[in-house]
Coordinates of C-alpha atoms in Angstrom, one line a residue:
Chain A
X799 CA 0.1 0.0 -0.1
X800 CA 1.2 3.3 -0.9
X801 CA 1.4 6.3 1.4
X802 CA -0.7 8.1 -1.3
X803 CA -3.3 5.6 -0.9
X804 CA -3.7 6.0 2.9
X805 CA -2.7 9.8 3.2
X806 CA -4.5 11.6 0.2
X807 CA -3.2 14.8 1.1
X808 CA 0.4 13.6 0.5
X809 CA -0.4 12.5 -3.1
X810 CA -1.4 16.3 -4.1
X811 CA 1.5 18.3 -2.7
X812 CA 4.4 18.8 -4.8
X813 CA 7.6 16.9 -3.8
X814 CA 9.8 19.7 -2.0
X815 CA 6.5 20.3 0.1
X816 CA 5.7 17.1 1.2
X817 CA 6.3 16.0 4.9
X818 CA 8.0 13.0 5.9
X819 CA 5.5 10.0 5.2
X820 CA 5.6 9.1 9.1
X821 CA 4.7 12.7 10.2
X822 CA 1.0 12.2 9.5
X823 CA 0.6 8.6 10.4
X824 CA 2.4 9.3 13.8
X825 CA -0.1 12.5 14.2
X826 CA -3.0 10.2 13.4
X827 CA -1.9 7.4 16.0
X828 CA -0.6 9.7 18.5
X829 CA -2.4 13.1 18.5
X830 CA 0.0 15.9 19.7
X831 CA 2.2 13.2 21.7
X832 CA 4.5 12.2 19.0
X833 CA 6.7 9.3 20.1
X834 CA 9.7 10.4 17.6
X835 CA 10.7 13.3 15.2
X836 CA 10.4 11.6 11.8
X837 CA 12.8 14.1 10.4
X838 CA 15.4 12.6 12.5
X839 CA 15.1 9.2 10.8
X840 CA 17.5 8.2 8.2
X841 CA 16.4 7.5 4.7
X842 CA 16.8 3.6 5.5
X843 CA 14.5 4.1 8.7
X844 CA 11.0 4.4 6.8
X845 CA 9.2 2.3 4.2
X846 CA 6.1 1.3 2.8
X847 CA 5.7 -2.0 5.1
X848 CA 6.2 0.8 8.2
X849 CA 3.5 2.9 6.3
X850 CA 1.0 -0.2 5.7
X851 CA 1.5 -1.2 9.8
X852 CA 0.9 2.6 11.0
X853 CA -2.2 2.8 8.7
X854 CA -4.0 0.0 10.3
X855 CA -7.8 0.6 10.9
X856 CA -10.3 -1.8 11.6
X857 CA -12.9 -2.2 8.7
X858 CA -16.5 -2.8 9.9
X859 CA -18.0 -2.2 6.2
X860 CA -17.1 -4.1 3.2
X861 CA -18.2 -4.4 -0.5
X862 CA -19.6 -7.5 -1.3
X863 CA -16.8 -8.4 -4.0
X864 CA -15.3 -12.1 -3.9
X865 CA -11.6 -12.3 -3.2
X866 CA -9.4 -13.3 -6.3
X867 CA -8.2 -16.8 -6.6
X868 CA -5.2 -17.6 -4.5
X869 CA -5.8 -14.8 -1.7
X870 CA -6.7 -17.3 1.0
X871 CA -3.9 -19.3 0.3
X872 CA -1.4 -16.2 0.2
X873 CA -2.8 -15.2 3.7
X874 CA -2.3 -18.8 5.3
X875 CA 1.3 -18.7 3.8
X876 CA 2.0 -15.4 5.5
X877 CA 0.2 -16.8 8.5
X878 CA 2.5 -19.8 8.5
X879 CA 5.7 -17.9 8.1
X880 CA 5.2 -16.3 11.3
X881 CA 7.3 -17.6 14.5
X882 CA 5.9 -20.6 16.2
X883 CA 6.9 -21.7 19.8
X884 CA 9.4 -24.8 19.4
X885 CA 8.1 -24.9 16.0
X886 CA 4.8 -26.6 17.7
X887 CA 2.6 -24.9 15.4
X888 CA -0.4 -25.3 17.6
X889 CA -2.9 -23.4 15.5
X890 CA -5.5 -24.0 12.8
X891 CA -7.8 -21.6 10.9
X892 CA -11.2 -22.5 9.4
X893 CA -12.1 -20.5 6.2
X894 CA -15.8 -19.6 6.1
X895 CA -17.7 -18.4 2.6
X896 CA -21.0 -20.2 3.3
X897 CA -23.4 -17.0 3.9
X898 CA -25.6 -19.1 6.1
X899 CA -22.8 -19.9 8.2
X900 CA -21.5 -16.3 8.6
X901 CA -25.1 -15.3 9.3
X902 CA -25.2 -17.7 12.4
X903 CA -21.5 -16.4 13.6
X904 CA -22.9 -12.6 13.0
X905 CA -25.9 -13.7 15.3
X906 CA -23.5 -15.0 18.0
X907 CA -21.1 -12.0 17.7
X908 CA -23.8 -9.7 19.1
X909 CA -25.1 -9.0 15.2
X910 CA -22.0 -7.5 13.8
X911 CA -23.3 -7.1 10.2
X912 CA -19.7 -7.0 8.7
X913 CA -19.3 -10.6 9.4
X914 CA -22.1 -11.4 6.7
X915 CA -20.7 -8.5 4.5
X916 CA -17.2 -9.8 4.2
X917 CA -16.6 -12.5 1.5
X918 CA -14.3 -14.1 3.9
X919 CA -14.6 -15.0 7.5
X920 CA -11.6 -16.8 9.3
X921 CA -11.7 -18.5 12.6
X922 CA -8.4 -18.8 14.3
X923 CA -8.0 -21.7 16.6
X924 CA -5.5 -22.5 19.5
X925 CA -5.2 -25.8 18.4
X926 CA -3.8 -28.8 20.9
X927 CA -5.9 -31.6 19.0
X928 CA -3.1 -32.4 16.4
X929 CA -0.1 -32.7 19.1
X930 CA -2.8 -34.8 21.0
X931 CA -3.4 -37.2 18.4
X932 CA 0.4 -37.5 17.5
X933 CA 1.9 -38.0 20.9
X934 CA -1.1 -40.4 21.9
X935 CA -0.2 -42.7 18.8
X936 CA 3.4 -42.4 19.4
X937 CA 4.2 -43.0 23.0
X938 CA 0.5 -43.1 24.4
X939 CA 0.8 -39.9 26.4
X940 CA 0.3 -36.2 25.8
X941 CA 0.0 -34.9 29.6
X942 CA 2.2 -31.9 28.8
X943 CA -0.9 -30.5 26.6
X944 CA -2.7 -30.3 30.2
X945 CA -1.0 -27.6 31.6
X946 CA -1.7 -23.7 31.3
X947 CA 1.6 -22.9 29.7
X948 CA 0.8 -25.4 26.7
X949 CA -2.5 -23.1 26.3
X950 CA -0.4 -20.0 26.1
X951 CA 1.8 -21.5 23.7
X952 CA -1.2 -22.3 21.2
X953 CA -2.8 -18.8 22.0
X954 CA 0.3 -17.1 20.9
X955 CA 1.0 -19.2 17.7
X956 CA -2.3 -18.5 16.6
X957 CA -2.3 -14.8 17.3
X958 CA 1.2 -14.6 15.5
X959 CA -0.2 -16.4 12.5
X960 CA -3.5 -14.3 12.5
X961 CA -1.6 -10.7 12.9
X962 CA 0.6 -12.0 9.9
X963 CA -2.7 -12.4 7.9
X964 CA -3.8 -9.2 8.8
X965 CA -0.8 -7.2 7.5
X966 CA -0.5 -9.5 4.5
X967 CA -4.4 -8.9 3.6
X968 CA -3.5 -5.0 4.3
X969 CA -0.9 -5.0 1.9
X970 CA -3.4 -6.3 -0.7
X971 CA -5.6 -3.7 -0.2
X972 CA -8.0 -5.5 1.9
X973 CA -9.5 -4.5 5.1
X974 CA -10.0 -6.9 8.2
X975 CA -11.6 -6.8 11.9
X976 CA -11.0 -9.2 14.8
X977 CA -14.0 -10.7 16.4
X978 CA -13.2 -11.4 19.8
X979 CA -16.9 -11.8 20.4
X980 CA -16.9 -15.4 19.0
X981 CA -16.0 -16.2 22.5
X982 CA -19.4 -15.0 23.6
X983 CA -20.8 -18.4 22.5
X984 CA -17.5 -20.6 22.6
X985 CA -19.7 -23.6 22.8
X986 CA -21.8 -22.6 19.7
X987 CA -18.6 -21.8 17.6
X988 CA -17.1 -25.0 18.3
X989 CA -20.2 -27.3 17.5
X990 CA -20.8 -25.3 14.3
X991 CA -17.1 -26.0 13.1
X992 CA -17.4 -29.6 14.3
X993 CA -14.2 -29.0 16.5
X994 CA -12.7 -31.8 18.2
X995 CA -11.5 -31.5 22.1
X996 CA -8.4 -29.5 23.0
X997 CA -9.4 -26.9 20.3
X998 CA -10.3 -23.3 21.4
X999 CA -11.9 -20.9 18.9
X1000 CA -9.8 -17.8 19.7
X1001 CA -11.3 -15.3 17.5
X1002 CA -12.8 -14.5 13.7
X1003 CA -11.3 -12.4 11.3
X1004 CA -13.2 -10.6 8.7
X1005 CA -11.7 -10.2 5.5
X1006 CA -12.7 -8.1 2.4
X1007 CA -12.7 -5.0 0.6
X1008 CA -13.4 -1.8 2.5
X1009 CA -16.6 0.0 1.6
X1010 CA -15.2 3.4 0.3
X1011 CA -18.4 5.1 1.3
X1012 CA -18.0 4.4 4.8
X1013 CA -14.4 4.6 5.8
X1014 CA -12.6 3.7 9.0
X1015 CA -10.7 6.1 11.0
X1016 CA -7.3 5.4 12.2
X1017 CA -7.5 5.3 16.2
X1018 CA -5.3 7.0 18.4
X1019 CA -3.3 4.9 21.0
X1020 CA -1.8 5.6 24.2
X1021 CA 1.2 7.6 24.6
X1022 CA 4.3 5.5 24.1
X1023 CA 5.6 6.6 27.6
X1024 CA 2.6 4.3 28.9
X1025 CA 3.3 1.4 27.2
X1026 CA 7.3 1.5 26.7
X1027 CA 9.4 0.8 29.7
X1028 CA 13.1 0.9 29.7
X1029 CA 15.1 -1.4 31.5
X1030 CA 12.5 -1.8 34.2
X1031 CA 8.7 -1.3 34.6
X1032 CA 8.0 2.2 35.4
X1033 CA 4.4 3.3 35.6
X1034 CA 4.8 6.5 37.7
X1035 CA 4.2 8.9 35.0
X1036 CA 1.1 6.9 33.6
X1037 CA -1.7 8.8 35.1
X1038 CA -0.9 12.4 33.6
X1039 CA -0.5 10.4 30.1
X1040 CA -3.7 8.7 30.5
X1041 CA -5.7 12.0 31.1
X1042 CA -4.0 13.1 28.3
X1043 CA -5.1 10.3 26.0
X1044 CA -8.7 10.6 27.5
X1045 CA -8.7 13.7 25.7
X1046 CA -7.3 12.4 22.3
X1047 CA -10.0 9.9 22.0
X1048 CA -12.6 12.5 22.9
X1049 CA -11.5 14.5 19.9
X1050 CA -11.2 11.4 17.4
X1051 CA -15.1 10.9 18.3
X1052 CA -15.9 14.3 18.2
X1053 CA -14.2 14.3 14.6
X1054 CA -16.8 11.9 13.8
X1055 CA -19.9 13.6 15.4
X1056 CA -19.6 11.2 18.3
X1057 CA -20.2 12.0 22.1
X1058 CA -18.2 9.0 23.5
X1059 CA -17.3 8.5 27.4
X1060 CA -13.7 9.0 28.0
X1061 CA -11.1 5.7 27.4
X1062 CA -10.5 5.4 31.0
X1063 CA -14.4 5.2 31.7
X1064 CA -14.8 2.9 28.9
X1065 CA -12.2 0.5 30.0
X1066 CA -13.4 1.0 33.6
X1067 CA -17.0 -0.2 32.8
X1068 CA -15.2 -3.3 30.9
X1069 CA -13.5 -4.8 33.5
X1070 CA -15.2 -3.9 36.7
X1071 CA -16.9 -7.3 36.9
X1072 CA -17.9 -10.2 35.0
X1073 CA -21.6 -8.7 33.9
X1074 CA -19.5 -6.8 31.1
X1075 CA -17.7 -9.9 29.9
X1076 CA -20.8 -11.0 28.0
X1077 CA -20.7 -14.3 28.8
X1078 CA -17.2 -14.8 28.4
X1079 CA -16.6 -15.0 32.4
X1080 CA -17.6 -18.8 31.6
X1081 CA -14.6 -19.6 29.3
X1082 CA -12.5 -21.6 32.3
X1083 CA -15.5 -24.0 32.7
X1084 CA -15.8 -24.3 29.0
X1085 CA -12.3 -24.9 28.5
X1086 CA -12.5 -27.6 31.1
X1087 CA -15.4 -29.1 29.3
X1088 CA -13.3 -28.8 26.0
X1089 CA -10.6 -31.0 27.5
X1090 CA -8.4 -28.2 28.7
X1091 CA -7.5 -28.9 32.1
X1092 CA -5.4 -25.8 32.8
X1093 CA -3.1 -27.4 35.5
Chain B
X1166 CA 13.3 -5.7 2.3
X1167 CA 13.9 -6.8 -1.7
X1168 CA 13.3 -10.0 -2.8
X1169 CA 16.9 -9.7 -4.2
X1170 CA 18.4 -9.2 -0.6
X1171 CA 16.7 -12.5 0.3
X1172 CA 16.8 -14.4 -2.4
X1173 CA 20.3 -13.9 -4.0
X1174 CA 19.5 -15.9 -7.0
X1175 CA 16.9 -13.6 -8.1
X1176 CA 19.0 -10.6 -8.6
X1177 CA 21.4 -12.3 -10.7
X1178 CA 19.2 -13.6 -13.6
X1179 CA 17.6 -11.6 -16.4
X1180 CA 14.3 -10.1 -16.3
X1181 CA 12.5 -12.3 -19.0
X1182 CA 14.1 -15.6 -17.1
X1183 CA 13.3 -14.8 -13.4
X1184 CA 10.5 -16.7 -11.6
X1185 CA 7.7 -15.1 -10.0
X1186 CA 8.8 -13.5 -6.5
X1187 CA 6.6 -16.3 -4.7
X1188 CA 7.9 -19.3 -6.3
X1189 CA 11.3 -19.8 -4.4
X1190 CA 9.6 -18.3 -1.2
X1191 CA 6.9 -21.0 -1.7
X1192 CA 9.3 -23.5 -2.0
X1193 CA 11.3 -22.8 1.2
X1194 CA 8.3 -22.8 3.2
X1195 CA 6.5 -25.8 1.6
X1196 CA 8.9 -27.7 -0.1
X1197 CA 7.0 -29.7 -2.9
X1198 CA 3.8 -29.3 -1.6
X1199 CA 3.3 -25.8 -2.5
X1200 CA -0.3 -24.2 -1.7
X1201 CA -0.7 -22.3 -4.9
X1202 CA 0.7 -21.6 -8.2
X1203 CA 2.2 -18.0 -8.3
X1204 CA 1.7 -18.0 -11.9
X1205 CA -2.0 -17.8 -11.3
X1206 CA -1.7 -14.7 -9.2
X1207 CA -2.6 -11.3 -10.9
X1208 CA -0.1 -8.5 -10.7
X1209 CA -1.6 -6.9 -7.6
X1210 CA -1.5 -10.0 -5.8
X1211 CA 2.0 -10.0 -4.9
X1212 CA 4.2 -7.4 -3.2
X1213 CA 7.2 -6.9 -1.3
X1214 CA 5.4 -6.9 2.3
X1215 CA 4.3 -10.5 1.1
X1216 CA 7.7 -11.3 0.3
X1217 CA 9.0 -9.9 3.7
X1218 CA 6.5 -11.8 5.5
X1219 CA 7.1 -15.0 3.6
X1220 CA 11.1 -14.8 4.3
X1221 CA 11.0 -14.7 8.1
X1222 CA 13.2 -16.8 9.8
X1223 CA 14.4 -16.7 13.5
X1224 CA 17.7 -15.3 13.9
X1225 CA 20.1 -16.5 16.5
X1226 CA 23.4 -14.8 15.7
X1227 CA 23.9 -11.0 15.7
X1228 CA 26.4 -8.4 14.9
X1229 CA 26.8 -6.1 18.0
X1230 CA 25.9 -3.0 16.4
X1231 CA 23.5 -0.7 18.1
X1232 CA 20.3 0.4 16.3
X1233 CA 19.8 3.6 14.9
X1234 CA 18.4 6.5 17.0
X1235 CA 14.7 6.1 16.7
X1236 CA 14.5 2.5 16.0
X1237 CA 12.8 1.7 18.9
X1238 CA 10.0 4.0 19.0
X1239 CA 9.3 3.1 15.4
X1240 CA 9.1 -0.7 16.4
X1241 CA 6.7 0.2 19.1
X1242 CA 4.6 2.6 17.1
X1243 CA 4.0 -0.1 14.7
X1244 CA 3.1 -2.4 17.8
X1245 CA 0.7 -0.1 19.2
X1246 CA -0.9 0.2 15.5
X1247 CA -1.9 -3.5 15.7
X1248 CA -5.4 -4.2 16.8
X1249 CA -6.3 -4.7 20.4
X1250 CA -9.7 -6.2 22.1
X1251 CA -12.2 -3.5 22.7
X1252 CA -9.2 -0.8 22.8
X1253 CA -8.0 -2.3 26.2
X1254 CA -4.3 -2.1 25.2
X1255 CA -4.0 -4.7 27.9
X1256 CA 0.0 -4.9 27.1
X1257 CA 3.5 -3.2 27.7
X1258 CA 7.0 -3.9 26.8
X1259 CA 10.4 -3.4 28.5
X1260 CA 13.3 -2.7 26.5
X1261 CA 16.4 -3.9 27.8
X1262 CA 19.6 -2.7 26.9
X1263 CA 21.8 -3.1 29.6
X1264 CA 24.6 -5.7 29.1
X1265 CA 24.5 -7.2 32.7
X1266 CA 20.7 -7.4 32.5
X1267 CA 20.7 -9.0 29.1
X1268 CA 23.0 -11.5 30.5
X1269 CA 20.8 -12.4 33.4
X1270 CA 18.1 -13.1 31.2
X1271 CA 20.3 -15.4 29.0
X1272 CA 21.1 -17.2 32.0
X1273 CA 17.5 -17.7 32.7
X1274 CA 16.6 -18.6 29.2
X1275 CA 18.9 -21.8 28.8
X1276 CA 21.8 -19.7 28.2
X1277 CA 20.8 -18.3 24.6
X1278 CA 23.8 -16.5 23.8
X1279 CA 22.2 -14.4 21.3
X1280 CA 20.1 -12.6 24.0
X1281 CA 23.4 -11.2 25.1
X1282 CA 24.6 -10.6 21.4
X1283 CA 21.5 -8.6 20.2
X1284 CA 21.7 -4.9 21.1
X1285 CA 18.0 -4.7 22.0
X1286 CA 15.8 -7.2 24.1
X1287 CA 12.1 -6.7 24.2
X1288 CA 10.2 -8.3 26.9
X1289 CA 6.6 -8.2 26.2
X1290 CA 4.0 -8.2 28.9
X1291 CA 0.5 -9.1 29.1
X1292 CA -0.4 -6.2 31.2
X1293 CA -3.6 -5.9 33.3
X1294 CA -2.1 -3.6 36.1
X1295 CA -2.8 -0.7 34.1
X1296 CA -6.3 -1.5 33.9
X1297 CA -6.8 -2.6 37.6
X1298 CA -5.3 0.7 39.0
X1299 CA -7.5 2.8 36.7
X1300 CA -10.7 0.9 37.6
X1301 CA -9.8 0.6 41.2
X1302 CA -9.5 4.2 41.3
X1303 CA -12.7 5.3 39.5
X1304 CA -15.2 2.6 40.8
X1305 CA -13.2 0.6 43.2
X1306 CA -13.7 -2.7 41.7
X1307 CA -11.9 -4.5 38.9
X1308 CA -13.2 -8.2 39.2
X1309 CA -13.5 -8.6 35.4
X1310 CA -9.7 -8.9 35.4
X1311 CA -10.0 -12.2 37.4
X1312 CA -11.1 -14.1 34.7
X1313 CA -9.5 -16.6 32.4
X1314 CA -11.1 -14.4 29.5
X1315 CA -9.1 -11.3 30.3
X1316 CA -5.7 -12.9 30.5
X1317 CA -6.6 -14.5 27.1
X1318 CA -7.2 -10.6 26.0
X1319 CA -4.0 -9.4 27.4
X1320 CA -1.9 -12.7 25.9
X1321 CA -3.4 -11.8 22.5
X1322 CA -3.1 -8.1 22.6
X1323 CA 0.6 -8.4 23.6
X1324 CA 1.1 -11.1 21.0
X1325 CA -0.5 -9.0 18.0
X1326 CA 1.8 -6.0 19.2
X1327 CA 4.9 -7.9 19.3
X1328 CA 4.1 -9.5 15.7
X1329 CA 3.9 -6.0 14.3
X1330 CA 7.3 -5.0 15.8
X1331 CA 8.6 -8.1 14.0
X1332 CA 7.5 -7.4 11.0
X1333 CA 8.5 -3.8 11.5
X1334 CA 12.1 -4.7 12.5
X1335 CA 12.4 -7.2 9.6
X1336 CA 11.4 -4.6 7.1
X1337 CA 14.4 -2.3 8.5
X1338 CA 17.0 -5.2 7.9
X1339 CA 16.8 -6.4 11.7
X1340 CA 16.6 -10.0 12.7
X1341 CA 14.6 -11.3 15.5
X1342 CA 13.6 -14.4 17.6
X1343 CA 11.1 -15.0 20.4
X1344 CA 12.5 -16.3 23.5
X1345 CA 9.5 -18.2 25.4
X1346 CA 12.3 -19.9 27.5
X1347 CA 11.7 -16.7 29.7
X1348 CA 8.7 -18.4 31.2
X1349 CA 11.0 -21.1 32.6
X1350 CA 12.0 -18.5 35.2
X1351 CA 8.9 -16.3 35.3
X1352 CA 9.5 -15.0 38.9
X1353 CA 12.8 -14.1 38.5
X1354 CA 11.9 -12.1 35.3
X1355 CA 9.4 -10.3 37.3
X1356 CA 11.7 -9.5 40.1
X1357 CA 14.3 -8.0 37.5
X1358 CA 11.9 -6.1 35.8
X1359 CA 9.9 -4.9 38.9
X1360 CA 6.5 -6.0 37.7
X1361 CA 3.5 -5.2 39.6
X1362 CA 1.0 -7.6 40.2
X1363 CA -1.3 -8.9 37.3
X1364 CA 1.4 -8.6 34.7
X1365 CA 2.8 -11.8 33.1
X1366 CA 6.2 -11.5 31.3
X1367 CA 5.0 -13.4 27.9
X1368 CA 8.1 -13.7 25.9
X1369 CA 11.2 -11.9 25.2
X1370 CA 12.4 -10.9 21.5
X1371 CA 15.9 -10.2 20.5
X1372 CA 16.5 -7.5 18.0
X1373 CA 19.5 -6.9 15.9
X1374 CA 21.5 -7.1 12.9
X1375 CA 21.9 -10.8 11.7
X1376 CA 25.5 -11.7 11.6
X1377 CA 26.2 -12.6 7.7
X1378 CA 28.7 -15.0 8.8
X1379 CA 25.9 -17.3 10.5
X1380 CA 22.8 -17.0 8.3
X1381 CA 19.5 -18.4 9.8
X1382 CA 17.5 -20.8 7.2
X1383 CA 13.9 -20.6 6.4
X1384 CA 12.1 -23.2 8.2
X1385 CA 9.6 -25.5 6.3
X1386 CA 6.1 -25.4 7.8
X1387 CA 3.3 -28.2 7.7
X1388 CA 1.4 -28.3 4.4
X1389 CA -1.3 -25.8 4.2
X1390 CA -3.9 -28.6 4.2
X1391 CA -2.9 -29.5 7.8
X1392 CA -3.9 -26.2 9.2
X1393 CA -6.1 -24.6 6.8
X1394 CA -9.6 -26.0 6.9
X1395 CA -12.8 -25.0 4.7
X1396 CA -16.2 -24.2 6.4
X1397 CA -15.5 -27.3 9.3
X1398 CA -12.7 -28.4 10.6
X1399 CA -11.5 -31.7 9.2
X1400 CA -8.6 -33.7 10.1
X1401 CA -8.9 -36.8 8.2
X1402 CA -6.2 -36.1 5.6
X1403 CA -3.6 -34.9 8.2
X1404 CA -1.7 -38.2 8.7
X1405 CA -0.3 -38.5 5.4
X1406 CA 0.4 -34.6 5.1
X1407 CA 2.2 -34.9 8.6
X1408 CA 4.6 -37.9 7.4
X1409 CA 5.3 -35.7 4.3
X1410 CA 6.3 -32.7 6.5
X1411 CA 8.4 -35.3 8.6
X1412 CA 10.4 -35.7 5.3
X1413 CA 10.5 -31.8 4.7
X1414 CA 11.9 -31.2 8.0
X1415 CA 14.6 -34.1 7.6
X1416 CA 15.8 -32.5 4.3
X1417 CA 16.1 -29.1 5.9
X1418 CA 18.4 -30.4 8.5
X1419 CA 20.3 -32.7 6.3
X1420 CA 20.9 -29.6 4.1
X1421 CA 22.7 -28.1 7.2
X1422 CA 24.6 -31.0 8.1
X1423 CA 22.5 -31.9 11.1
X1424 CA 20.7 -35.2 11.8
X1425 CA 17.7 -34.5 13.6
X1426 CA 14.7 -36.4 14.8
X1427 CA 11.7 -36.4 12.6
X1428 CA 9.1 -33.5 13.7
X1429 CA 6.6 -35.7 15.0
X1430 CA 8.9 -37.2 17.4
X1431 CA 10.4 -33.5 18.3
X1432 CA 6.7 -32.6 19.3
X1433 CA 5.9 -35.8 20.8
X1434 CA 8.7 -35.4 23.3
X1435 CA 7.6 -31.8 24.0
X1436 CA 4.3 -32.4 25.0
X1437 CA 4.3 -35.8 26.4
X1438 CA 4.5 -34.7 30.1
X1439 CA 5.5 -31.9 32.3
X1440 CA 8.9 -33.0 32.5
X1441 CA 9.5 -31.4 29.1
X1442 CA 8.2 -27.9 30.2
X1443 CA 11.2 -27.0 31.9
X1444 CA 9.5 -25.6 34.8
X1445 CA 6.7 -24.0 32.9
X1446 CA 4.4 -26.6 34.2
X1447 CA 4.4 -24.3 37.4
X1448 CA 2.8 -21.3 35.3
X1449 CA -0.8 -21.8 36.8
X1450 CA 0.6 -21.5 40.4
X1451 CA 3.2 -18.4 39.5
X1452 CA 0.0 -16.6 37.8
X1453 CA -2.1 -17.1 41.1
X1454 CA 0.7 -15.6 43.1
X1455 CA 0.8 -12.8 40.6
X1456 CA -2.7 -11.8 40.9
X1457 CA -4.5 -13.8 38.2
X1458 CA -6.9 -16.1 40.1
X1459 CA -8.1 -17.3 36.5
X1460 CA -11.6 -17.8 37.5

């Protein structure tokens, strides 16, 4: 993806008057609290991969156009090229294109219509079933899979793979959005996909061409000083930075004509108790039922 | 990264005689079981982002050269641009450059010397501490953080962020390798980094310039038919594909003069019981001690 495609203003200025390609991208992501001065970066320190990564936005409106032949396999090749813990490759993905099946996933995900719109819906799986089958056949035991540690391995493997697929999709001009709400109805999703024991449906991912009539915005993130620590963890300056970020998020939504609560209030409502977890507070019991004792 | 940089043979052939840029990349990743015919892809269906993703290899030998000013902040900006569940941003990262501290991390990670060699060592954290502090200050309760679900959110948030940093680093000509072995000594790592409760050090990441004298190979992965399912999960054809993959991995190591066990034997040894988890079978108890009751 070229910078001109994501930052239209860039293309219309004469070359001598163009800002560093990172300047507008960093301003969108961080507002006034830019974490670095792009003018200080050498010519080898910026490229179109970085432009693509910093341009990410979650897309919730898609054109119905199907994906070109070979796209799915390209995305999965990118996903499989991600690192995997001890080469265990403890993940799988189900590609869903059937409209009726996508409708059911939409219903289970708080009626997110973009799941039906997008031509491709990928369900990413933390998958210990393959290793279970192999190890039981070879040595009659796979007790290492019963530990929380091994679930963490499968979840990180699946997530690295999915994120590579997202980067690949965006490089092809496609949009994506993760659907964590699948975990609201984990049992229904597992039944729909005919999942064997020891497989957790982790999240969905819509893939399709963004609807140009309903463009998505690049959401500002916390100042870097909040998430980046040097040598040791130090949150002493976080309070003031979070207050500033509340202001950035207010401005972001105000730009879209939306009056939204402050970020710190939104996330507080999300974590104050199990009621806001939309059924996902049951995940521990569901995983036990699915063959993850999580010792 | 240009294809000529990662596949030197490409640069030396005249243009009319060059294969599709994906051909060699897919052959390295999949051997004889290529998941798609690159010649069938349209001109808009391949690009340098995909070339970079498919060229990934884990780098375990680094030059000592420091990273240019601004590199760390660029990597973190890419990381923060990844999706995050409900914009919770439930992760942090600690940048470690102090040689003595890197030595301690190397010692805790089964003496992986590349942790000391690499100029930058990033420790990625699943971080619920920030949300805990916020919610307790605002409403006096943060009980939603006590559920396994919320740990999964933090782990996936941290992993998406880290994977974006990896893609960004590789685009700048840097190499990386994840260090999951940090979890062998989770308590020591947490003490070293002064982590507050409700923060899990998930994995480390070495970042630096690859040592050209000790180049890393692109590791073959399972055939796509094993990890990619259509509409519903179906592992009926996996056995034969895994046998074929055992052969690919044997050939990969034989090329390097190494006699390695079959993949299916290696992973079986890794999952057959807790002894192979190198201390990580204790993770559930450690997380309880760290303030994650995982209801």
